[in-house]
Amino acid sequence: MNLGTRGIEEALDVLQYANAPQGIAYSDQRAENGHAEPYGIRMWCLGNEMDGPWQAGHKTAEEYARIATEAARLMRQEDPDLELIACGSSSSQMETFAAWENTVLTESYDLVDMISAHAYYSEKDGDQASFLASADDMDHFIDSVVATADHVRAKLKRDKRIMISFDEWNIWYQHRAESRPPSGDDWPVAPVLLEDTYSAMDAVVFGNLLISLLRHSDRVASASLAQLVNVIAPIMTAPGGEAWKQTTFHPFALTSRHAAGQVLDVRVTAPTFKNTRFGKSSAADAVATWDEESGALTLFVVNRGPEGEQALDADLAGFGDLELVEAVTLHHEDPYAANTQDAPETVVPAPNDSVALDGGRLVGALPAISWSMIRLARRA
């Protein structure tokens, strides 16, 4: 919903256009436009990055909290079962971060289900080590939003827990020329914008961010990659030409396809590496999912250490008799290698033949700056 240059009345108009049965002005207009049946949209965001001074209709936390609360109140009168997302901070680097969430949720707590979070990461000034540890920042960001939301819950003496909608996240090199919009008299038709080319290292960090999101799935109820095609995207296309998969496509597709069931709390012991952003970070990070019904166990693991292979040794005895289904690793000797239109298969997951089951232990080797997926299944 646009709560910047528009307001409560317009929010209700949009809701009625999308979801109301025919018989009122906006639902009849929808039918005239070719869609007689309601769309039935359940999830609605109440504004976007309203704390950002770059936004048209930028508001203070108090101003936004008031309009979001009243919009939510009237939307729930239309349909009490909607999922409503309050606008959180544009990033954890905003000066008002956490104070914004506190003010907004104090006002709107009883009327919203989630609060949004946005984060983009990139290698800055050649600081490879800090970039490889980006998931540490995402972990801290999520934990901080959860702590703030739970503080408001305690303050208001409520039973309900507010969840997080991480509805913008990605790798984005905002300092690159590709990310700068046209200016002055330079206004071409359909210009190339934000078409970042992603490296093997970008894909490893990307896969690690997915690990962080899965690890926090008890409080992250929704997460959306921004964007999907061409614009900071896992899929690229050329006008009149081919489509190809960026490096980041692979951890996204494989995690989406194989992460199922319960998310398990994986405890990782690994060497650390130094970086200027966080001081020290673990060279390895992992998460696992277990589907009790199908007996599928999937481990997602990164060796994000900039130097040195890491030995994999996981105790799986508690899962009973397992068999190894698949082990793949995304890695390239050149961490800056990328997939292009002319060479779309430069960086792809490949079988990791070092991975094996040894009794109740999973063992193997993970090369430096790599992302791996290991699938196991309960033996029939």
Coordinates of C-alpha atoms in Angstrom, one line a residue:
M1 CA 0.0 0.0 0.0
N2 CA 1.2 3.5 -0.8
L3 CA 1.1 5.3 2.5
G4 CA 3.6 8.0 1.4
T5 CA 1.9 10.1 -1.3
R6 CA -1.4 8.4 -0.7
G7 CA -3.3 7.4 2.5
I8 CA -6.0 5.4 4.2
E9 CA -8.8 6.0 1.7
E10 CA -6.6 4.9 -1.2
A11 CA -5.5 1.8 0.7
L12 CA -9.1 0.8 1.1
D13 CA -9.8 1.5 -2.6
V14 CA -6.9 -0.8 -3.6
L15 CA -8.1 -3.5 -1.2
Q16 CA -11.6 -3.4 -2.6
Y17 CA -10.4 -3.4 -6.2
A18 CA -8.3 -6.5 -5.5
N19 CA -10.5 -8.5 -3.1
A20 CA -14.1 -7.4 -3.0
P21 CA -16.9 -9.2 -4.9
Q22 CA -18.7 -7.3 -7.6
G23 CA -21.2 -4.8 -6.6
I24 CA -19.1 -1.8 -5.5
A25 CA -17.4 0.7 -7.7
Y26 CA -13.8 -0.6 -7.5
S27 CA -14.7 -4.3 -7.8
D28 CA -16.9 -3.5 -10.8
Q29 CA -14.0 -1.6 -12.3
R30 CA -11.8 -4.8 -11.8
A31 CA -14.5 -6.8 -13.7
E32 CA -14.6 -4.2 -16.5
N33 CA -10.8 -4.6 -16.8
G34 CA -11.2 -8.3 -17.4
H35 CA -11.1 -10.0 -14.0
A36 CA -14.5 -10.7 -12.6
E37 CA -13.5 -12.8 -9.7
P38 CA -11.6 -11.3 -6.7
Y39 CA -7.9 -11.8 -6.7
G40 CA -8.0 -12.8 -3.0
I41 CA -4.7 -11.2 -2.0
R42 CA -4.0 -12.1 1.6
M43 CA -0.7 -10.3 2.4
W44 CA -0.3 -6.6 2.3
C45 CA 2.6 -4.3 3.1
L46 CA 1.6 -1.0 4.7
G47 CA 4.1 1.3 2.9
N48 CA 7.7 0.8 1.9
E49 CA 10.9 2.1 3.5
M50 CA 9.0 5.0 5.0
D51 CA 11.9 5.9 7.2
G52 CA 14.0 6.7 4.2
P53 CA 14.5 10.4 3.3
W54 CA 14.7 9.4 -0.4
Q55 CA 11.0 8.3 -0.3
A56 CA 8.2 10.5 -1.6
G57 CA 6.1 11.1 1.5
H58 CA 8.9 10.2 4.0
K59 CA 7.5 10.2 7.5
T60 CA 8.7 10.2 11.1
A61 CA 8.1 7.1 13.1
E62 CA 5.2 8.7 14.9
E63 CA 3.6 9.9 11.6
Y64 CA 4.0 6.6 10.0
A65 CA 2.8 4.6 13.0
R66 CA -0.4 6.7 13.1
I67 CA -1.4 6.3 9.4
A68 CA -0.3 2.6 9.3
T69 CA -2.4 1.8 12.4
E70 CA -5.5 3.5 11.0
A71 CA -5.1 1.9 7.6
A72 CA -4.7 -1.5 9.2
R73 CA -7.8 -1.0 11.4
L74 CA -10.0 -0.2 8.4
M75 CA -8.5 -3.0 6.3
R76 CA -9.3 -5.5 9.0
Q77 CA -12.9 -4.3 9.0
E78 CA -13.0 -5.2 5.4
D79 CA -11.3 -8.6 6.0
P80 CA -10.1 -9.6 9.5
D81 CA -8.0 -12.5 8.1
L82 CA -5.5 -10.4 6.1
E83 CA -1.8 -10.7 6.9
L84 CA -0.6 -7.1 7.4
I85 CA 3.1 -6.0 7.4
A86 CA 4.2 -2.8 9.1
C87 CA 7.1 -1.0 7.5
G88 CA 10.3 -1.5 9.4
S89 CA 13.7 0.3 9.0
S90 CA 15.1 0.4 5.5
S91 CA 18.3 -1.1 6.9
S92 CA 20.0 -1.8 10.1
Q93 CA 22.3 1.1 9.3
M94 CA 19.6 3.8 9.6
E95 CA 20.1 6.1 12.5
T96 CA 16.6 5.5 13.7
F97 CA 16.9 1.6 13.5
A98 CA 15.2 -0.2 16.4
A99 CA 13.7 3.1 17.8
W100 CA 11.6 3.2 14.6
E101 CA 10.4 -0.4 15.1
N102 CA 9.7 0.3 18.8
T103 CA 7.5 3.3 18.0
V104 CA 5.7 1.7 15.1
L105 CA 4.9 -1.5 16.9
T106 CA 3.9 0.2 20.1
E107 CA 1.1 1.9 18.1
S108 CA 0.2 -0.9 15.7
Y109 CA 0.9 -4.1 17.6
D110 CA -2.6 -5.4 17.8
L111 CA -3.4 -4.8 14.1
V112 CA -0.3 -6.1 12.3
D113 CA 1.3 -9.6 11.9
M114 CA 4.8 -8.8 10.8
I115 CA 7.3 -6.0 10.5
S116 CA 9.5 -5.7 7.4
A117 CA 13.3 -5.9 7.1
H118 CA 15.6 -5.0 4.2
A119 CA 19.3 -5.8 3.7
Y120 CA 21.7 -5.7 0.7
Y121 CA 25.4 -6.7 0.8
S122 CA 28.4 -6.2 -1.4
E123 CA 32.2 -6.3 -1.2
K124 CA 33.4 -2.8 -0.4
D125 CA 36.8 -1.4 -1.0
G126 CA 38.3 -4.8 -1.6
D127 CA 37.4 -6.0 1.9
Q128 CA 36.8 -9.6 0.9
A129 CA 36.9 -11.0 4.4
S130 CA 34.1 -8.7 5.8
F131 CA 32.0 -9.5 2.7
L132 CA 32.3 -13.2 3.3
A133 CA 31.0 -12.7 6.8
S134 CA 27.9 -10.8 5.7
A135 CA 25.6 -13.4 7.2
D136 CA 26.8 -12.4 10.6
D137 CA 25.2 -9.0 10.0
M138 CA 22.0 -10.6 8.8
D139 CA 21.9 -12.7 12.0
H140 CA 22.4 -9.7 14.2
F141 CA 19.8 -7.7 12.2
I142 CA 17.2 -10.3 12.7
D143 CA 18.0 -10.8 16.3
S144 CA 17.8 -7.1 16.9
V145 CA 14.4 -6.8 15.3
V146 CA 13.1 -9.8 17.3
A147 CA 14.4 -8.3 20.5
T148 CA 12.7 -5.0 19.8
A149 CA 9.4 -6.6 18.9
D150 CA 9.5 -8.8 22.0
H151 CA 10.3 -5.8 24.1
V152 CA 7.1 -4.2 22.8
R153 CA 5.2 -7.4 23.4
A154 CA 6.3 -7.4 27.0
K155 CA 5.6 -3.7 27.5
L156 CA 2.1 -4.1 26.1
K157 CA 1.6 -7.5 27.9
R158 CA 0.5 -9.3 24.8
D159 CA 0.5 -13.0 24.0
K160 CA 0.9 -12.6 20.2
R161 CA 4.4 -12.5 18.7
I162 CA 5.3 -10.2 15.8
M163 CA 7.0 -12.0 13.0
I164 CA 9.5 -10.6 10.4
S165 CA 8.9 -10.2 6.7
F166 CA 12.4 -10.0 5.2
D167 CA 10.9 -8.7 2.0
E168 CA 14.0 -7.3 0.4
W169 CA 17.4 -9.0 0.5
N170 CA 20.2 -9.7 -2.0
I171 CA 23.7 -8.9 -3.1
W172 CA 23.8 -5.4 -4.7
Y173 CA 26.8 -3.4 -5.8
Q174 CA 25.2 0.0 -5.5
H175 CA 28.5 1.8 -6.2
R176 CA 28.8 0.3 -9.7
A177 CA 28.0 2.3 -12.8
E178 CA 25.2 -0.3 -13.6
S179 CA 23.4 0.9 -10.5
R180 CA 23.3 4.6 -11.4
P181 CA 20.0 5.7 -13.0
P182 CA 20.0 8.0 -16.1
S183 CA 20.4 11.7 -15.3
G184 CA 20.1 15.0 -17.1
D185 CA 19.3 14.6 -20.8
D186 CA 20.3 10.9 -20.7
W187 CA 16.9 9.1 -20.8
P188 CA 17.1 6.1 -23.1
V189 CA 14.1 3.8 -23.7
A190 CA 14.3 0.7 -21.5
P191 CA 17.8 1.4 -20.2
V192 CA 20.0 -1.3 -18.7
L193 CA 19.7 -0.7 -14.9
L194 CA 21.1 -2.5 -11.9
E195 CA 22.3 -5.5 -14.0
D196 CA 25.0 -6.7 -11.6
T197 CA 27.1 -9.7 -12.7
Y198 CA 27.6 -12.0 -9.8
S199 CA 30.8 -13.9 -9.0
A200 CA 31.4 -17.3 -7.3
M201 CA 32.1 -15.4 -4.1
D202 CA 28.8 -13.6 -4.4
A203 CA 27.0 -16.9 -4.7
V204 CA 28.7 -18.2 -1.5
V205 CA 27.7 -15.2 0.5
F206 CA 24.2 -15.4 -1.1
G207 CA 23.9 -19.1 0.0
N208 CA 25.1 -18.1 3.5
L209 CA 22.3 -15.5 3.7
L210 CA 19.8 -18.2 2.9
I211 CA 21.3 -20.2 5.7
S212 CA 20.7 -17.3 8.0
L213 CA 17.1 -16.9 6.9
L214 CA 16.4 -20.6 7.4
R215 CA 18.1 -20.5 10.8
H216 CA 15.7 -17.8 11.9
S217 CA 12.5 -19.3 10.3
D218 CA 10.9 -19.4 13.8
R219 CA 10.6 -15.6 13.5
V220 CA 11.1 -14.9 9.8
A221 CA 7.7 -15.8 8.4
S222 CA 8.3 -14.4 4.9
A223 CA 11.3 -13.6 2.8
S224 CA 11.5 -12.2 -0.7
L225 CA 14.6 -12.0 -3.0
A226 CA 14.8 -8.6 -4.7
Q227 CA 14.7 -9.0 -7.7
L228 CA 14.4 -12.1 -10.0
V229 CA 15.2 -11.2 -13.6
N230 CA 17.9 -8.8 -14.9
V231 CA 17.8 -6.3 -12.0
I232 CA 20.2 -7.6 -9.4
A233 CA 18.9 -11.0 -10.4
P234 CA 19.7 -14.7 -10.5
I235 CA 18.4 -14.9 -14.1
M236 CA 19.7 -12.7 -16.9
T237 CA 18.4 -12.2 -20.4
A238 CA 19.6 -10.4 -23.5
P239 CA 17.2 -8.6 -25.9
G240 CA 16.5 -11.0 -28.7
G241 CA 19.0 -13.5 -27.2
E242 CA 19.4 -16.1 -24.6
A243 CA 18.7 -16.3 -20.9
W244 CA 21.3 -17.6 -18.5
K245 CA 21.8 -18.4 -14.8
Q246 CA 23.9 -16.2 -12.7
T247 CA 26.0 -17.8 -10.0
T248 CA 23.5 -16.9 -7.3
F249 CA 20.8 -18.8 -9.1
H250 CA 22.2 -22.1 -7.9
P251 CA 22.0 -21.8 -4.1
F252 CA 18.6 -20.1 -4.5
A253 CA 17.2 -22.9 -6.7
L254 CA 18.7 -25.8 -4.7
T255 CA 17.7 -24.4 -1.3
S256 CA 14.2 -23.6 -2.5
R257 CA 13.8 -27.1 -3.9
H258 CA 15.3 -29.2 -1.1
A259 CA 14.8 -27.3 2.2
A260 CA 11.8 -29.0 3.6
G261 CA 10.3 -30.0 7.0
Q262 CA 11.8 -28.8 10.2
V263 CA 14.8 -26.5 10.4
L264 CA 17.5 -27.9 12.7
D265 CA 19.7 -25.9 15.0
V266 CA 23.2 -26.9 13.8
R267 CA 26.1 -26.2 16.1
V268 CA 29.3 -25.5 14.2
T269 CA 32.8 -25.7 15.4
A270 CA 35.4 -24.2 13.0
P271 CA 38.4 -22.0 12.9
T272 CA 37.9 -18.2 12.7
F273 CA 39.1 -15.6 10.3
K274 CA 39.8 -12.0 10.9
N275 CA 37.8 -9.2 9.2
T276 CA 37.5 -5.5 9.8
R277 CA 33.7 -5.5 10.1
F278 CA 33.1 -8.1 12.8
G279 CA 36.6 -8.8 14.2
K280 CA 36.5 -12.5 14.0
S281 CA 34.0 -14.8 12.2
S282 CA 33.6 -18.6 12.0
A283 CA 35.0 -20.0 8.7
A284 CA 32.1 -22.4 8.5
D285 CA 28.3 -21.9 8.8
A286 CA 25.5 -24.4 8.3
V287 CA 21.9 -25.2 8.7
A288 CA 19.9 -28.5 8.1
T289 CA 16.3 -29.4 7.4
W290 CA 14.7 -32.7 8.4
D291 CA 11.5 -34.0 6.8
E292 CA 10.2 -36.6 9.1
E293 CA 7.5 -37.8 6.7
S294 CA 9.9 -38.5 3.7
G295 CA 13.0 -39.1 5.8
A296 CA 15.0 -36.5 3.9
L297 CA 17.8 -34.7 5.7
T298 CA 19.5 -31.8 3.9
L299 CA 22.6 -30.0 5.0
F300 CA 23.5 -26.6 3.6
V301 CA 27.0 -25.5 4.6
V302 CA 29.5 -22.8 3.6
N303 CA 33.3 -22.6 4.0
R304 CA 33.5 -18.9 3.9
G305 CA 37.1 -18.7 5.1
P306 CA 39.1 -16.9 2.4
E307 CA 42.0 -19.4 2.8
G308 CA 42.1 -23.1 3.3
E309 CA 40.0 -26.2 2.9
Q310 CA 37.8 -27.2 5.8
A311 CA 37.2 -30.8 6.9
L312 CA 33.5 -31.7 7.2
D313 CA 32.6 -34.0 10.2
A314 CA 29.0 -34.1 11.2
D315 CA 27.5 -36.5 13.8
L316 CA 24.3 -37.9 12.3
A317 CA 23.9 -41.0 14.5
G318 CA 20.6 -39.7 15.9
F319 CA 18.9 -39.9 12.5
G320 CA 19.2 -43.7 12.2
D321 CA 20.2 -45.5 9.1
L322 CA 20.9 -42.9 6.4
E323 CA 22.2 -43.1 2.8
L324 CA 23.9 -40.4 0.9
V325 CA 21.7 -39.1 -2.0
E326 CA 23.7 -36.2 -3.4
A327 CA 26.6 -33.9 -2.4
V328 CA 27.3 -30.8 -4.6
T329 CA 29.6 -27.9 -4.0
L330 CA 29.7 -24.5 -5.7
H331 CA 33.3 -23.3 -5.9
H332 CA 35.8 -21.8 -8.3
E333 CA 39.5 -21.3 -8.0
D334 CA 39.0 -17.7 -9.0
P335 CA 36.4 -16.3 -6.5
Y336 CA 35.6 -13.5 -9.0
A337 CA 34.8 -15.9 -11.8
A338 CA 31.2 -15.3 -13.1
N339 CA 28.7 -16.6 -15.6
T340 CA 28.1 -14.5 -18.7
Q341 CA 26.0 -14.8 -21.9
D342 CA 29.1 -16.2 -23.7
A343 CA 30.2 -18.5 -20.8
P344 CA 27.0 -19.3 -18.8
E345 CA 28.4 -22.5 -17.1
T346 CA 31.6 -21.1 -15.7
V347 CA 30.5 -21.4 -12.1
V348 CA 28.0 -24.2 -11.4
P349 CA 27.6 -26.8 -8.6
A350 CA 29.6 -29.9 -9.1
P351 CA 29.6 -33.3 -7.3
N352 CA 31.7 -33.3 -4.2
D353 CA 33.1 -36.8 -4.3
S354 CA 34.9 -36.3 -0.9
V355 CA 31.7 -36.5 1.0
A356 CA 30.8 -39.9 2.4
L357 CA 29.0 -41.5 5.3
D358 CA 31.3 -43.3 7.8
G359 CA 29.1 -45.1 10.2
G360 CA 27.0 -42.4 11.8
R361 CA 29.3 -39.6 10.7
L362 CA 29.2 -37.5 7.5
V363 CA 32.7 -36.6 6.4
G364 CA 34.2 -34.7 3.5
A365 CA 36.2 -31.7 2.4
L366 CA 34.9 -28.2 1.7
P367 CA 37.2 -25.9 -0.4
A368 CA 37.8 -22.3 0.6
I369 CA 35.0 -19.9 -0.4
S370 CA 32.4 -22.6 -1.2
W371 CA 28.7 -23.4 -0.7
S372 CA 27.6 -27.0 -0.5
M373 CA 24.3 -28.9 -0.3
I374 CA 24.4 -32.5 1.0
R375 CA 21.2 -34.6 0.7
L376 CA 20.7 -37.7 2.7
A377 CA 17.7 -40.0 3.2
R378 CA 16.4 -42.6 5.6
R379 CA 17.3 -46.0 4.2
A380 CA 14.1 -47.9 3.3

